[in-house]
XYZ file of C-alpha atoms in Angstrom:
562
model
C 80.286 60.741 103.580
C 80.666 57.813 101.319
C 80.117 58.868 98.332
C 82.651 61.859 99.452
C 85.293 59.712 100.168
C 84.883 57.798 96.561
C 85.240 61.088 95.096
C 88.438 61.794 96.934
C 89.728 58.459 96.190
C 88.820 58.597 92.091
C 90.339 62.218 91.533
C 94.148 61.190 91.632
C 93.196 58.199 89.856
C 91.509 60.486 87.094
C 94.686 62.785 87.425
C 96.347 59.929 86.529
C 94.318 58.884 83.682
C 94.854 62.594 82.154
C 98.687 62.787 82.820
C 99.007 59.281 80.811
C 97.407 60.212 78.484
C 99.015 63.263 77.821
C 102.481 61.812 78.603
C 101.649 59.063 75.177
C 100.164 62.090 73.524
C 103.442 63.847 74.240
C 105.640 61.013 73.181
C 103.764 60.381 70.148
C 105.609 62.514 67.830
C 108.819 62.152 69.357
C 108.428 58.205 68.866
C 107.170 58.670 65.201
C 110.452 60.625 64.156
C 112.795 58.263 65.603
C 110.936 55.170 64.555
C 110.719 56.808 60.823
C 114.114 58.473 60.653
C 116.541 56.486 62.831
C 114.978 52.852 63.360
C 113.908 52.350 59.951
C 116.717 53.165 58.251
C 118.828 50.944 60.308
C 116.685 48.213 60.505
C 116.718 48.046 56.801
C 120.552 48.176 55.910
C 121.301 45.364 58.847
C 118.145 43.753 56.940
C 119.966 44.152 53.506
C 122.912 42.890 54.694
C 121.815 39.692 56.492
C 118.711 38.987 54.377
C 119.914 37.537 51.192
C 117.605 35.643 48.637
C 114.246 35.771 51.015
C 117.108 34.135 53.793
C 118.585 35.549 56.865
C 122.158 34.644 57.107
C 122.924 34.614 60.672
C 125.653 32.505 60.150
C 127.793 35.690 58.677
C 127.775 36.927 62.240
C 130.504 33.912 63.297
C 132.124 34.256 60.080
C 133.063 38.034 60.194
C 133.938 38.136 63.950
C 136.295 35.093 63.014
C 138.202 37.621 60.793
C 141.340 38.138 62.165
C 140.995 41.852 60.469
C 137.590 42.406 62.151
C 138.597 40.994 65.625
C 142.015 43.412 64.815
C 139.551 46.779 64.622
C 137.054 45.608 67.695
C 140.333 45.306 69.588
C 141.649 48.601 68.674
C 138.016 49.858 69.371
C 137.828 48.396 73.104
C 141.350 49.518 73.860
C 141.621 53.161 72.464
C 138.099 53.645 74.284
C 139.314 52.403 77.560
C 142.353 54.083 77.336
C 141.065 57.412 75.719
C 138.649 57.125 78.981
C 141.184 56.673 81.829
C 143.616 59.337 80.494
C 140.671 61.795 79.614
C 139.396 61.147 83.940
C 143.253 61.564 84.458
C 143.468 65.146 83.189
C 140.335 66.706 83.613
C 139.190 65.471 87.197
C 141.754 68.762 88.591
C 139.808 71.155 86.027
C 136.685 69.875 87.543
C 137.914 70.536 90.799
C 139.316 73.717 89.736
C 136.065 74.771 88.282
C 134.060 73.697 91.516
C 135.861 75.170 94.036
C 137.224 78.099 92.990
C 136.621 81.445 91.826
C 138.988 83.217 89.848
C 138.702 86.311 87.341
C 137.836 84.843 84.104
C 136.410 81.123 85.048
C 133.481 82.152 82.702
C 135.943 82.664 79.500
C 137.855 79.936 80.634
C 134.819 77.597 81.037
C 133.664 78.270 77.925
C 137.264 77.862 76.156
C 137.257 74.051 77.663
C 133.705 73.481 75.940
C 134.351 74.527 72.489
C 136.220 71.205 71.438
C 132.931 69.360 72.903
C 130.670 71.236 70.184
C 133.467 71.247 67.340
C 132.966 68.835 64.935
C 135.175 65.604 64.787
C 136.249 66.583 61.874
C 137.905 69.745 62.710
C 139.502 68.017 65.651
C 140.867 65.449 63.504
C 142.518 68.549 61.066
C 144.018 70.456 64.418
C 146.070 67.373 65.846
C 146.763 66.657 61.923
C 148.541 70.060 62.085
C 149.603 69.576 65.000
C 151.587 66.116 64.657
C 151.280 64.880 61.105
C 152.363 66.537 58.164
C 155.182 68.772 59.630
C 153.461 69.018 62.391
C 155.438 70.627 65.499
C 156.087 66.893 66.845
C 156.248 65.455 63.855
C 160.016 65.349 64.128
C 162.059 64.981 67.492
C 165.604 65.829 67.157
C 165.318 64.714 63.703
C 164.016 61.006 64.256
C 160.451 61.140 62.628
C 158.160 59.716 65.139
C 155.105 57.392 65.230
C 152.825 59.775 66.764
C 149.458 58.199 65.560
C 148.273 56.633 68.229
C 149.145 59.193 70.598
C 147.426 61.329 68.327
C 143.739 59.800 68.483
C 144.395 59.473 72.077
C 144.685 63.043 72.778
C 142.265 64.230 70.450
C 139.879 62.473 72.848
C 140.937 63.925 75.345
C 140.892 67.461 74.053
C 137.165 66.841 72.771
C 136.032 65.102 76.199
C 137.320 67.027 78.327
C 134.324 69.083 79.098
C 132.261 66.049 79.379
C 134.425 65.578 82.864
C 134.432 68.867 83.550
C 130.843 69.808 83.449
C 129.459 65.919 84.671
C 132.207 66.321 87.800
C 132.246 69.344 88.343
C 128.778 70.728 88.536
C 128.095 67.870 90.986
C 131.426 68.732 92.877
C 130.658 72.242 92.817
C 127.081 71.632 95.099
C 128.782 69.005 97.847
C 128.481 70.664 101.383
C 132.653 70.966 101.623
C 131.478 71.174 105.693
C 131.117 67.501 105.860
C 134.792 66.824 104.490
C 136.263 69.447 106.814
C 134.086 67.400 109.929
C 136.654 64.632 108.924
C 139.284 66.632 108.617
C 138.449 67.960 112.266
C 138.281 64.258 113.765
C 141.994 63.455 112.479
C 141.750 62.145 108.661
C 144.124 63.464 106.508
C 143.150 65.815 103.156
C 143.969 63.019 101.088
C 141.729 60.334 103.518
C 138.755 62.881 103.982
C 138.960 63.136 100.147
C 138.743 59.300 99.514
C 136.128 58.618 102.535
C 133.924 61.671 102.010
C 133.873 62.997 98.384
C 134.964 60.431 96.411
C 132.111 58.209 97.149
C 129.568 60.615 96.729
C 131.267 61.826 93.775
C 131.434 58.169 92.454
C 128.249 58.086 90.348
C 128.944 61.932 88.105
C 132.543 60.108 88.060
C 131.317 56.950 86.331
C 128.440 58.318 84.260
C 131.261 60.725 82.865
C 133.538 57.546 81.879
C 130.577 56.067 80.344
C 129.709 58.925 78.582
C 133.521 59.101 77.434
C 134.012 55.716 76.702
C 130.900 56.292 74.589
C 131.917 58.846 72.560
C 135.325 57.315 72.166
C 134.379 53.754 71.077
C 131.810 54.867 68.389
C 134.984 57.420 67.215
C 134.651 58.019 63.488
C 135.667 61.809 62.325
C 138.958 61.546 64.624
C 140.155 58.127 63.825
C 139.521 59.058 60.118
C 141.781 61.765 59.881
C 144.440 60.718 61.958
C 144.753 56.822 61.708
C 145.083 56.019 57.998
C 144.839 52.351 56.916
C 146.662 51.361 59.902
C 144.344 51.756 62.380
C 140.281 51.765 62.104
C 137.282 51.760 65.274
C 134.195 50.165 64.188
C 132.511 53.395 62.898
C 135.546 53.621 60.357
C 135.296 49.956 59.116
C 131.351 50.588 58.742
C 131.900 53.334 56.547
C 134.953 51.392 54.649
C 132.953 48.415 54.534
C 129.888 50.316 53.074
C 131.098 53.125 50.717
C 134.340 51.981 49.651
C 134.200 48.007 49.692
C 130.004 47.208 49.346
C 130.296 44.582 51.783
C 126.940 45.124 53.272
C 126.939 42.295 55.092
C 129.984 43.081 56.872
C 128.863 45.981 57.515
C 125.534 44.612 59.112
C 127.351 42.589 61.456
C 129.454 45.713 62.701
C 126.356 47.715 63.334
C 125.002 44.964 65.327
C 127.778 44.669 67.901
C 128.089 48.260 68.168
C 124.495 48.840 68.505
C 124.955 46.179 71.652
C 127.758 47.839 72.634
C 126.126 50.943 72.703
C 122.905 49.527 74.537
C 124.759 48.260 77.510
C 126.544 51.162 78.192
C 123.525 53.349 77.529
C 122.017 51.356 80.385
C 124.869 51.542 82.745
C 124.656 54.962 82.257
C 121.216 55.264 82.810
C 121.659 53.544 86.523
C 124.785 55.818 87.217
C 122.175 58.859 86.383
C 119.452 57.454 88.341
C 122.075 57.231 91.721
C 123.421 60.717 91.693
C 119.720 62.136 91.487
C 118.411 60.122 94.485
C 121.494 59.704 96.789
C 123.316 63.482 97.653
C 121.915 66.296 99.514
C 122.992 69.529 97.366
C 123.638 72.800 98.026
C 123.819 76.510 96.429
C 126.997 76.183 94.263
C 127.872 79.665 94.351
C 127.890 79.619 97.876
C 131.309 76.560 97.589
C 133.387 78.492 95.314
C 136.154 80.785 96.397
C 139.599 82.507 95.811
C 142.067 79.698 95.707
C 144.194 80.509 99.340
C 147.909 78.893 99.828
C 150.544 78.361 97.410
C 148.944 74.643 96.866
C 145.634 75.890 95.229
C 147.083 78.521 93.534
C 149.593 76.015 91.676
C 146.660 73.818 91.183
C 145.057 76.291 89.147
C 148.052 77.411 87.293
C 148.843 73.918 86.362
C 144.880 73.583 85.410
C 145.696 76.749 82.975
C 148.568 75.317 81.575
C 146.731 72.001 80.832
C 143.952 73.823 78.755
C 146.524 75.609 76.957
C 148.658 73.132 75.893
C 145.644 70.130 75.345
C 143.401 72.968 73.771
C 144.471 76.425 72.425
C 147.789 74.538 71.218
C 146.159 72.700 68.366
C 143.607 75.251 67.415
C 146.433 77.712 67.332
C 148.756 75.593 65.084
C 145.098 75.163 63.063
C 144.233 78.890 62.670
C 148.494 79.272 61.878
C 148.423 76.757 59.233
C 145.350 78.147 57.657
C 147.639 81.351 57.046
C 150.737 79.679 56.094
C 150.485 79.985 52.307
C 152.613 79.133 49.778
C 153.845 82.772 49.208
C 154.434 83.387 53.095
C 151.967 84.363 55.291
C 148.481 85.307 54.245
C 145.025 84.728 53.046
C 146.029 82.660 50.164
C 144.183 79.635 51.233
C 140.965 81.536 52.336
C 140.893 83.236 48.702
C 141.483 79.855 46.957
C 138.183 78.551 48.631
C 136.193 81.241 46.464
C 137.022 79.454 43.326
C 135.893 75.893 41.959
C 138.918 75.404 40.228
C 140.597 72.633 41.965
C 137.965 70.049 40.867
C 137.709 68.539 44.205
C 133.879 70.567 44.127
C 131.350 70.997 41.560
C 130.652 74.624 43.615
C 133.564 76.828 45.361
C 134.063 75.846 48.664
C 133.482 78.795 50.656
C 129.417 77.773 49.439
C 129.646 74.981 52.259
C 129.828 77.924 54.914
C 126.117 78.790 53.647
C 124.823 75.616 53.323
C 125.760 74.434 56.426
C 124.486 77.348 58.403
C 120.984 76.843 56.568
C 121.243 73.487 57.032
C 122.197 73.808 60.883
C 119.077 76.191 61.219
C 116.591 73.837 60.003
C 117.953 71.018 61.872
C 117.822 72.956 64.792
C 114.024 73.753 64.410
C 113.698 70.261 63.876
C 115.757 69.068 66.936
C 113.879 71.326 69.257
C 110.566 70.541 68.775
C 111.319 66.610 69.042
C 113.072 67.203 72.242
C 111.694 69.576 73.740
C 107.815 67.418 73.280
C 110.480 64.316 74.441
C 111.547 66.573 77.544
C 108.146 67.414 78.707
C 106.685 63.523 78.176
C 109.651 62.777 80.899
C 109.332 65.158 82.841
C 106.923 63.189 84.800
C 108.316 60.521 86.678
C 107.315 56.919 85.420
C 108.164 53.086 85.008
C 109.946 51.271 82.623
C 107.803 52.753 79.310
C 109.642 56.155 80.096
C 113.054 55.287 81.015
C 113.143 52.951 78.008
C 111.768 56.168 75.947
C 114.675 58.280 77.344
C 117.091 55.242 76.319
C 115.698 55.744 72.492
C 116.610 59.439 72.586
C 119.993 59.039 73.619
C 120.902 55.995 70.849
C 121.754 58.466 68.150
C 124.487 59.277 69.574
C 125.808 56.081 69.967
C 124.764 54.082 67.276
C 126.473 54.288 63.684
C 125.640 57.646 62.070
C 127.871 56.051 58.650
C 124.969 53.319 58.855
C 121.976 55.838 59.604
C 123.125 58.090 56.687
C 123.188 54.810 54.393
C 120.232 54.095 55.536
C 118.881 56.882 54.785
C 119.415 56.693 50.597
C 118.187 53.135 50.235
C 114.804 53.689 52.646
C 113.945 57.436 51.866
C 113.809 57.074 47.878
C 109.874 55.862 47.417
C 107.049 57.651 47.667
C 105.300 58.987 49.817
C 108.651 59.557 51.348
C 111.081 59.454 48.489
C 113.761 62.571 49.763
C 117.051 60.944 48.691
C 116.764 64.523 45.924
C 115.886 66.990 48.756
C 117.690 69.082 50.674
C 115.979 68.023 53.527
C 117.798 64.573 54.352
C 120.924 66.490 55.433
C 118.865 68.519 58.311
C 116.655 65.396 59.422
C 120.369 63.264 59.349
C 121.255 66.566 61.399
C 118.053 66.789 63.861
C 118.727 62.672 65.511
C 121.835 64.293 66.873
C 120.722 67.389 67.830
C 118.063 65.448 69.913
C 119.721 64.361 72.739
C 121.151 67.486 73.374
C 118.334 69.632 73.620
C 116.457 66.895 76.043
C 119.287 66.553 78.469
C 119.493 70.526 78.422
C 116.222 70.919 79.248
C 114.723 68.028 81.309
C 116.419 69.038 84.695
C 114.828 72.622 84.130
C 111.836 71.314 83.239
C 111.217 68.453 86.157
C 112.320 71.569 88.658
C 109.494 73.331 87.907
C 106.383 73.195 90.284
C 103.944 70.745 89.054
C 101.019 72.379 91.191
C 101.462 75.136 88.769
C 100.522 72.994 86.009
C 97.847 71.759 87.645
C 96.386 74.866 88.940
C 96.208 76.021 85.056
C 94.121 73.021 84.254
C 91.504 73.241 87.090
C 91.064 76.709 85.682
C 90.490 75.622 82.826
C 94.109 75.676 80.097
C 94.338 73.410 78.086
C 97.716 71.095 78.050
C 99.244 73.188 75.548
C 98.087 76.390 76.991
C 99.459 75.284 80.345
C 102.388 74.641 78.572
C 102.776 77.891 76.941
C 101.868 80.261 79.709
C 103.426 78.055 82.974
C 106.478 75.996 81.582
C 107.802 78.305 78.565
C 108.520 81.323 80.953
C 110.520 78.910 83.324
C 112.443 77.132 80.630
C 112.788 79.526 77.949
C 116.740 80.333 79.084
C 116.555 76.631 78.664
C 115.337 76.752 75.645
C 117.832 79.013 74.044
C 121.050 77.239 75.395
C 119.291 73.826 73.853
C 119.024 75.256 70.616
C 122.246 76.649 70.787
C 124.119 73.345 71.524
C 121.778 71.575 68.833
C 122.613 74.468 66.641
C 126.899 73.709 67.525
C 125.962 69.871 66.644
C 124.303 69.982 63.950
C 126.560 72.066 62.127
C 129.616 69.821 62.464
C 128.025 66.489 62.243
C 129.547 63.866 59.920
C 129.193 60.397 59.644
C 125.575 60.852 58.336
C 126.407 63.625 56.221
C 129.076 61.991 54.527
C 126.741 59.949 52.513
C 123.669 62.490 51.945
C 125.353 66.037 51.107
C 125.340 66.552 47.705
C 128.451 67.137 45.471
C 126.635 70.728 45.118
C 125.679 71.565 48.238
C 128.772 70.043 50.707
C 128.546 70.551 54.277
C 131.512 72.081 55.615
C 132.790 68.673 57.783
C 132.292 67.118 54.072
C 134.143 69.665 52.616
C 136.964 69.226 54.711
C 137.439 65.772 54.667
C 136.728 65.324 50.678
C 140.084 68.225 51.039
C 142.139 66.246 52.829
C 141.385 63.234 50.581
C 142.807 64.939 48.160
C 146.902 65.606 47.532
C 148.572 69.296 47.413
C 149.564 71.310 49.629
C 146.653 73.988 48.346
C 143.578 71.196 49.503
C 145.550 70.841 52.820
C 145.808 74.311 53.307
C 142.183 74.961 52.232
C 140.929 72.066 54.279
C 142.475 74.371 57.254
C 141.107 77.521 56.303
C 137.670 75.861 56.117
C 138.581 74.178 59.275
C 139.093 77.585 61.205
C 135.763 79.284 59.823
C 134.010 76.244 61.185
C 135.886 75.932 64.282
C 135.222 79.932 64.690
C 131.636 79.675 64.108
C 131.412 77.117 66.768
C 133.144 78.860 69.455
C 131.179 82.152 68.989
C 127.964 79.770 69.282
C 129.360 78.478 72.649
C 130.325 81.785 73.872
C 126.853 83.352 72.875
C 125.463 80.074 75.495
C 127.600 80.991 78.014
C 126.012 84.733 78.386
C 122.759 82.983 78.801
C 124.053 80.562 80.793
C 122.732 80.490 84.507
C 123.804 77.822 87.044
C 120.323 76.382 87.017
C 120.140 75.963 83.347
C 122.677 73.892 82.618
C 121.154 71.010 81.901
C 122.831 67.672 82.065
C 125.495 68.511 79.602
């Protein structure tokens, strides 16, 4: 009987042993990219810049914050943010609704329409509020007065590419609240508006803040956007990075602006984190298609006509004036801009343009690869439930996406140019630059899929024997493999249109298309502007049939967290 009960009592603890040890054996890859591709390279340009003559100088810390230049763009930064956050929760909190609630022919089409800016690049967003506000743009002139419009400019190119952050965060948690328990308070005399701040708002509170955060996050670390539209005038701390680095050499300066970014980033990251943690443990859910229905009075059906008009004016509005412009040629309306970016002859390339369609699609595929092997190994070493060593794990993964991608591709060419790992000459360095963003992406797509399946089934498939990578392949990869192909779909969307990194590591020879766009736009003429918006369109096209392909596979259940 003893010696029974000691072998009852040492199996979980063995189970343990075995799922710890696969968990590290899991993470070990995962861990090895990021500390090779992402920490190293940033630890080593801060190191450049602070480290002078065998001495760290963190006295330069005080002396640039003391800039009245520098303190100038970390306002700007704080400010936009905040106020790119509140008016991006202002306008898309009815679309959530809208999307939770009801159902209407077409909410599919529409849903995906409100996700495309999320996956275009920052670039391209940048190039469709250019069209739409600056140079000639439609409000570039009121009445005749010409108009500041920059500011308002970033501020709703925010909002247009965050708005699907607050739709899908608020609404897929809206769309699985029991709507019985706000029409019990309805029933015992509270008004809609009281049974709406009593009942739903609270236990809507968490999606609500981790959205903001996830906004504010996106906003403050705003580089592609603020570089198109703000000129000289007006600069976020991704922008003076990149002007410190590439244009002015001030590593130091630059060093000091990753650092309070990369805090920046970390605190939020962690608020985020304990927003995340809430809204899994605290709400009882239920099926979401069983919520939604046909909008019924004159109120709901406004509503959702209002909802319509706000995604056609905040969205199809600039990518129509985009796709218009890119026809607009000199001799009337055509394809003279798409047939200029066949030839090489406007010296802003060593190649023709149209190449950067090609090499960013091969790029985009290898990156992809790349992105979902990392994350999906990083998905299945969280997918069981530990302390601090995992959550701080899941914390790494998501840092790419705050943390300066100008300083990460910079990085990049002064750590990556020695043997054995000297790849400043190879092609690969724009995928791997690609891959840290495509990381987060895939593990947030497939964790929740992942963590809902059974994990007797797992277990069952070792005591007969599997292996943890046979259990893997014949009892998870069924489950998630919808999963699967929406993660590498979104990694796919990101990977093509990132930026900052890119910037620095594309060759003259083999330009991305964000690259390609911007180094147009650099450029004077009215033929680089108008090729920078035919380019602009292909990308933005290739996007949205990537999105649209996702949203065929799409099943409420694999979602994700995104």
């Amino acid at each position: 009987m003893d010696l029974a009960r000691t072998e009852v009592k040492e199996r979980p603890v063995k189970g343990r042993s075995r799922g710890s040890a696969a968990r590290l054996g899991l993470m070990a890859v995962p861990v090895a990219f990021f500390a090779l591709f992402f920490a190293y390279p940033v630890t080593a340009i801060v190191a450049r810049g602070l480290h002078v003559d065998g001495v760290w100088q963190f006295g330069r810390i005080t002396d640039v914050l003391g800039q009245s230049d520098i303190r100038h763009v970390l306002w700007f930064t704080t400010w936009q943010a905040l106020a790119s956050t509140g008016l991006t929760l202002l306008i898309a909190l009815p679309g959530a609704y809208v999307f939770a609630r009801f159902d209407f022919p077409g909410k599919q089409v529409l849903r995906a329409v409100v996700t495309v800016p999320f996956v275009l690049p920052t670039v391209v967003v940048g190039t469709a509020f250019l069209a739409l506000i600056g140079r000639g743009g439609l409000f570039d002139e009121l009445w005749g007065v010409r108009l500041d419009t920059t500011v308002w400019a970033i501020l709703l190119a925010h909002v247009f590419f965050n708005y699907a952050v607050v739709v899908r965060t608020v609404g897929g948690l809206w769309s699985q609240l029991d709507p019985r328990q706000e029409e019990a308070a309805r029933m015992l005399g509270a008004s809609r508006l009281r049974a709406w701040r009593t009942v739903t708002l609270p236990a809507l509170g968490p999606a609500v803040a981790a959205a903001a955060l996830m906004v504010f996050l996106f906003t403050f670390t705003s580089f592609g956007v603020v570089q198109i539209l703000g000129g000289p005038a007006y600069s976020t701390l991704e922008v003076e990075i990149y002007r410190q680095t590439a244009q002015l050499l001030d590593l130091p300066t630059a060093a000091v602006l990753t650092i309070v970014q990369f805090a920046a980033v970390g605190l939020i990251l962690a608020i985020h984190a304990w927003t995340v943690r809430r809204r899994e443990s605290a709400l009882k859910l239920v099926d979401a298609a069983a919520v939604a229905r046909r909008p019924r009075g004159a109120g709901q059906w406004t509503l959702l006509g209002l909802v319509m008009a706000t995604v056609a004016v905040l969205i199809l509005l600039p990518l129509g004036v985009l796709v218009q412009r890119s026809f607009d040629g000199p001799d009337g309306f055509g394809f003279a801009y798409y047939e200029e970016l066949t030839s090489a002859d406007g010296g802003a390339f060593l190649v023709p343009p149209i190449e950067a369609v090609w090499n960013s699609l091969q790029y985009a595929v290898v990156a992809t690869a790349i992105a979902v092997v990392i994350g999906g190994l990083a998905a299945a070493a969280l997918t069981r439930r530990a302390g601090r060593l995992v959550r701080g794990f899941d914390a790494l993964l998501m840092l790419p996406l705050g943390v300066s991608a100008v300083t990460v591709g910079f990085g990049f060419l002064i750590t990556l140019d020695k043997p054995p790992l000297d790849l400043r000459s190879t092609w690969i360095l724009v995928p791997l630059a690609q891959a840290l963003v495509g990381v987060p992406f895939v593990v947030r797509t497939m964790l929740p899929v992942l963590r809902a399946v059974d994990g007797r089934l797992r277990e069952a498939a070792a005591v007969l024997g599997a292996s943890p990578l046979r259990a893997w392949r014949e009892v998870d990869l069924p489950m998630v493999r919808r999963a699967l192909l929406i993660a590498a779909g979104f990694a796919f969307a990101v990977s093509l249109g990132e930026f900052g990194a890119t910037v620095f590591i594309a060759r003259p020879d083999n330009p991305t298309l964000p690259v390609a766009v911007a180094r147009l736009l650099g450029r004077a003429g009215d033929l680089n502007y108008g090729q920078a918006m035919a380019l602009s369109t292909i990308l933005m096209v290739v996007c949205a049939v990537s999105l649209l392909l996702l949203e065929r596979i799409r099943t409420d259940r694999t979602t994700g967290e995104f």
